[in-house]
PDB file of C-alpha atoms in Angstrom:
ATOM      1  CA  MET G 315      25.882 -23.753  22.454  1.00 56.00           C
ATOM      2  CA  VAL G 316      25.255 -19.962  22.540  1.00 60.00           C
ATOM      3  CA  THR G 317      21.815 -18.701  22.848  1.00 65.00           C
ATOM      4  CA  ARG G 318      20.555 -15.692  20.966  1.00 64.00           C
ATOM      5  CA  THR G 319      18.272 -13.100  22.271  1.00 68.00           C
ATOM      6  CA  HIS G 320      16.105 -11.265  19.797  1.00 74.00           C
ATOM      7  CA  ARG G 321      16.026  -7.679  21.206  1.00 79.00           C
ATOM      8  CA  PRO G 322      15.085  -4.883  18.869  1.00 76.00           C
ATOM      9  CA  SER G 323      17.842  -2.247  18.546  1.00 82.00           C
ATOM     10  CA  PRO G 324      16.967   1.271  19.900  1.00 84.00           C
ATOM     11  CA  ALA G 325      17.208   2.580  16.261  1.00 87.00           C
ATOM     12  CA  LEU G 326      14.524   0.261  15.185  1.00 81.00           C
ATOM     13  CA  LEU G 327      12.257   1.237  17.976  1.00 84.00           C
ATOM     14  CA  VAL G 328      12.682   4.977  17.310  1.00 89.00           C
ATOM     15  CA  SER G 329      12.088   4.290  13.656  1.00 87.00           C
ATOM     16  CA  LEU G 330       8.767   2.375  14.523  1.00 83.00           C
ATOM     17  CA  ALA G 331       7.716   5.120  16.782  1.00 88.00           C
ATOM     18  CA  VAL G 332       8.359   7.908  14.309  1.00 90.00           C
ATOM     19  CA  SER G 333       6.803   5.865  11.508  1.00 87.00           C
ATOM     20  CA  THR G 334       3.701   5.369  13.731  1.00 85.00           C
ATOM     21  CA  GLY G 335       3.350   8.882  14.513  1.00 87.00           C
ATOM     22  CA  LEU G 336       3.665  10.090  10.863  1.00 88.00           C
ATOM     23  CA  LEU G 337       1.088   7.538   9.962  1.00 83.00           C
ATOM     24  CA  VAL G 338      -1.361   8.827  12.418  1.00 83.00           C
ATOM     25  CA  ALA G 339      -0.681  12.641  11.647  1.00 85.00           C
ATOM     26  CA  VAL G 340      -0.917  11.976   8.016  1.00 83.00           C
ATOM     27  CA  SER G 341      -4.181   9.813   8.376  1.00 80.00           C
ATOM     28  CA  ALA G 342      -5.689  12.608  10.409  1.00 80.00           C
ATOM     29  CA  ALA G 343      -4.882  15.351   8.004  1.00 79.00           C
ATOM     30  CA  THR G 344      -6.307  13.365   5.070  1.00 77.00           C
ATOM     31  CA  ARG G 345      -9.390  12.485   6.850  1.00 74.00           C
ATOM     32  CA  SER G 346     -10.286  16.281   7.783  1.00 71.00           C
ATOM     33  CA  ARG G 347      -9.331  17.927   4.463  1.00 77.00           C
ATOM     34  CA  PRO G 348     -10.603  17.981   0.829  1.00 79.00           C
ATOM     35  CA  VAL G 349      -8.181  16.829  -1.856  1.00 80.00           C
ATOM     36  CA  PRO G 350      -5.434  19.421  -2.307  1.00 84.00           C
ATOM     37  CA  LEU G 351      -4.757  20.881  -5.797  1.00 89.00           C
ATOM     38  CA  TRP G 352      -1.586  19.052  -6.139  1.00 90.00           C
ATOM     39  CA  GLU G 353      -2.939  15.662  -5.568  1.00 86.00           C
ATOM     40  CA  ARG G 354      -5.814  16.453  -7.994  1.00 87.00           C
ATOM     41  CA  ASP G 355      -3.369  17.416 -10.594  1.00 90.00           C
ATOM     42  CA  LEU G 356      -1.073  14.476 -10.048  1.00 90.00           C
ATOM     43  CA  PHE G 357      -4.099  12.101 -10.171  1.00 87.00           C
ATOM     44  CA  THR G 358      -5.449  13.600 -13.328  1.00 88.00           C
ATOM     45  CA  LEU G 359      -2.011  13.226 -14.918  1.00 88.00           C
ATOM     46  CA  LEU G 360      -1.852   9.628 -14.112  1.00 84.00           C
ATOM     47  CA  ASN G 361      -5.500   9.005 -14.869  1.00 84.00           C
ATOM     48  CA  HIS G 362      -5.178  10.195 -18.338  1.00 84.00           C
ATOM     49  CA  LEU G 363      -2.257   8.300 -19.338  1.00 83.00           C
ATOM     50  CA  PRO G 364      -2.604   6.050 -22.380  1.00 84.00           C
ATOM     51  CA  ALA G 365      -4.369   2.725 -21.865  1.00 76.00           C
ATOM     52  CA  GLY G 366      -1.274   0.911 -23.290  1.00 80.00           C
ATOM     53  CA  LEU G 367       0.628   1.668 -20.034  1.00 82.00           C
ATOM     54  CA  ALA G 368      -2.024  -0.108 -17.896  1.00 76.00           C
ATOM     55  CA  PRO G 369      -0.086  -3.361 -17.637  1.00 78.00           C
ATOM     56  CA  ALA G 370       3.128  -1.424 -16.422  1.00 80.00           C
ATOM     57  CA  LEU G 371       1.180   0.385 -13.821  1.00 77.00           C
ATOM     58  CA  LEU G 372      -0.505  -2.729 -12.632  1.00 76.00           C
ATOM     59  CA  LEU G 373       2.912  -4.326 -12.353  1.00 76.00           C
ATOM     60  CA  VAL G 374       4.059  -1.409 -10.204  1.00 74.00           C
ATOM     61  CA  MET G 375       0.838  -1.374  -8.036  1.00 73.00           C
ATOM     62  CA  GLN G 376       0.959  -5.284  -7.326  1.00 71.00           C
ATOM     63  CA  GLY G 377       4.793  -5.361  -7.018  1.00 69.00           C
ATOM     64  CA  GLY G 378       4.898  -5.824  -3.251  1.00 65.00           C
ATOM     65  CA  SER G 379       2.066  -8.360  -2.955  1.00 67.00           C
ATOM     66  CA  TYR G 380       1.852 -11.213  -5.379  1.00 68.00           C
ATOM     67  CA  PRO G 381       5.778 -11.654  -5.908  1.00 73.00           C
ATOM     68  CA  ALA G 382       6.305 -11.687  -2.129  1.00 75.00           C
ATOM     69  CA  VAL G 383       4.432 -15.094  -1.945  1.00 77.00           C
ATOM     70  CA  PHE G 384       6.924 -16.542  -4.506  1.00 80.00           C
ATOM     71  CA  VAL G 385      10.035 -15.061  -2.772  1.00 81.00           C
ATOM     72  CA  ALA G 386       8.823 -16.567   0.529  1.00 83.00           C
ATOM     73  CA  ALA G 387       8.373 -19.930  -1.217  1.00 85.00           C
ATOM     74  CA  ALA G 388      11.984 -19.767  -2.749  1.00 88.00           C
ATOM     75  CA  ALA G 389      13.236 -18.959   0.818  1.00 87.00           C
ATOM     76  CA  VAL G 390      11.575 -22.181   2.050  1.00 87.00           C
ATOM     77  CA  ILE G 391      13.085 -24.249  -0.894  1.00 90.00           C
ATOM     78  CA  ALA G 392      16.456 -22.635   0.130  1.00 90.00           C
ATOM     79  CA  GLY G 393      16.131 -23.839   3.637  1.00 90.00           C
ATOM     80  CA  ARG G 394      15.537 -20.243   4.964  1.00 87.00           C
ATOM     81  CA  VAL G 395      12.250 -20.948   6.705  1.00 87.00           C
ATOM     82  CA  GLY G 396      12.832 -18.119   9.275  1.00 87.00           C
ATOM     83  CA  THR G 397      13.242 -15.680   6.413  1.00 85.00           C
ATOM     84  CA  ALA G 398      10.183 -17.036   4.901  1.00 86.00           C
ATOM     85  CA  TRP G 399       8.309 -16.529   7.988  1.00 86.00           C
ATOM     86  CA  LYS G 400       9.468 -13.021   8.368  1.00 84.00           C
ATOM     87  CA  LEU G 401       8.504 -12.235   4.697  1.00 82.00           C
ATOM     88  CA  LEU G 402       5.039 -13.623   5.323  1.00 82.00           C
ATOM     89  CA  LEU G 403       4.460 -11.959   8.610  1.00 82.00           C
ATOM     90  CA  ALA G 404       5.658  -8.477   7.187  1.00 80.00           C
ATOM     91  CA  GLY G 405       3.391  -8.931   4.158  1.00 79.00           C
ATOM     92  CA  ASN G 406       0.306  -9.782   6.417  1.00 80.00           C
ATOM     93  CA  LEU G 407       1.084  -6.861   8.916  1.00 82.00           C
ATOM     94  CA  ALA G 408       1.332  -4.417   5.801  1.00 80.00           C
ATOM     95  CA  TYR G 409      -1.914  -5.640   4.433  1.00 80.00           C
ATOM     96  CA  TRP G 410      -3.842  -5.465   7.568  1.00 84.00           C
ATOM     97  CA  LEU G 411      -2.337  -2.110   8.353  1.00 83.00           C
ATOM     98  CA  THR G 412      -3.623  -0.751   5.043  1.00 81.00           C
ATOM     99  CA  VAL G 413      -7.091  -2.161   5.759  1.00 84.00           C
ATOM    100  CA  ALA G 414      -7.183  -0.337   9.002  1.00 84.00           C
ATOM    101  CA  VAL G 415      -5.867   2.983   7.681  1.00 82.00           C
ATOM    102  CA  LYS G 416      -8.626   2.876   4.884  1.00 82.00           C
ATOM    103  CA  VAL G 417     -11.224   2.225   7.547  1.00 83.00           C
ATOM    104  CA  VAL G 418      -9.871   4.994   9.792  1.00 79.00           C
ATOM    105  CA  VAL G 419      -9.260   7.629   7.099  1.00 79.00           C
ATOM    106  CA  ALA G 420     -12.544   6.649   5.258  1.00 79.00           C
ATOM    107  CA  ARG G 421     -11.814   8.828   2.251  1.00 79.00           C
ATOM    108  CA  GLN G 422     -13.783   8.066  -0.824  1.00 78.00           C
ATOM    109  CA  ARG G 423     -12.474   6.792  -4.083  1.00 78.00           C
ATOM    110  CA  PRO G 424     -11.453   9.391  -6.605  1.00 80.00           C
ATOM    111  CA  ALA G 425     -14.507   8.992  -8.786  1.00 79.00           C
ATOM    112  CA  ALA G 426     -16.675  10.309  -5.930  1.00 79.00           C
ATOM    113  CA  LEU G 427     -14.364  13.237  -5.154  1.00 78.00           C
ATOM    114  CA  LEU G 428     -13.078  14.405  -8.667  1.00 79.00           C
ATOM    115  CA  THR G 429     -14.658  15.204 -11.913  1.00 79.00           C
ATOM    116  CA  GLU G 430     -13.675  13.754 -15.345  1.00 81.00           C
ATOM    117  CA  VAL G 431     -12.268  10.594 -13.638  1.00 82.00           C
ATOM    118  CA  VAL G 432     -11.531   7.873 -16.385  1.00 78.00           C
ATOM    119  CA  ARG G 433     -12.505   4.381 -15.084  1.00 74.00           C
ATOM    120  CA  HIS G 434     -10.010   1.923 -16.421  1.00 68.00           C
ATOM    121  CA  CYS G 435     -11.496  -1.485 -16.935  1.00 64.00           C
ATOM    122  CA  TRP G 436      -8.220  -3.268 -16.127  1.00 57.00           C
ATOM    123  CA  GLU G 437      -8.640  -2.609 -12.434  1.00 52.00           C
ATOM    124  CA  PRO G 438      -9.318  -5.760 -10.450  1.00 54.00           C
ATOM    125  CA  SER G 439     -11.940  -4.277  -8.218  1.00 54.00           C
ATOM    126  CA  PRO G 440     -14.484  -2.739  -8.069  1.00 55.00           C
ATOM    127  CA  PRO G 441     -15.942  -4.102 -11.363  1.00 55.00           C
ATOM    128  CA  CYS G 442     -15.726  -1.318 -14.132  1.00 55.00           C
ATOM    129  CA  ALA G 443     -19.120   0.304 -14.699  1.00 51.00           C
ATOM    130  CA  PRO G 444     -20.080   3.140 -16.973  1.00 48.00           C
TER     131      PRO G 444
END
């Protein structure tokens, strides 16, 4: 029986190092600067879209979280337990990395930074308040 070693390729290691460096640089730049004009304009454009588009936007925003659980379950049913573990591990790492970046950057929500923000009540959290 041949034993397999799981060593990451040099390309993967370089990719992870570059990605980590970019994440740190962008987080530092975001934390210390006000919201740039292009970001304000983009947010305003998306924020003032018709309410009927909310379900489509919610689908895009949640696209990587809820369906991943079903994909992992399908992998288990198909006998691909290793793939399911990798999917669940990647999803959890992405979630906790997002939580950590939000804490480090500590940027307020758009309603606290911008004027004329429309609070859409379809947002799951925080609760919609006037």
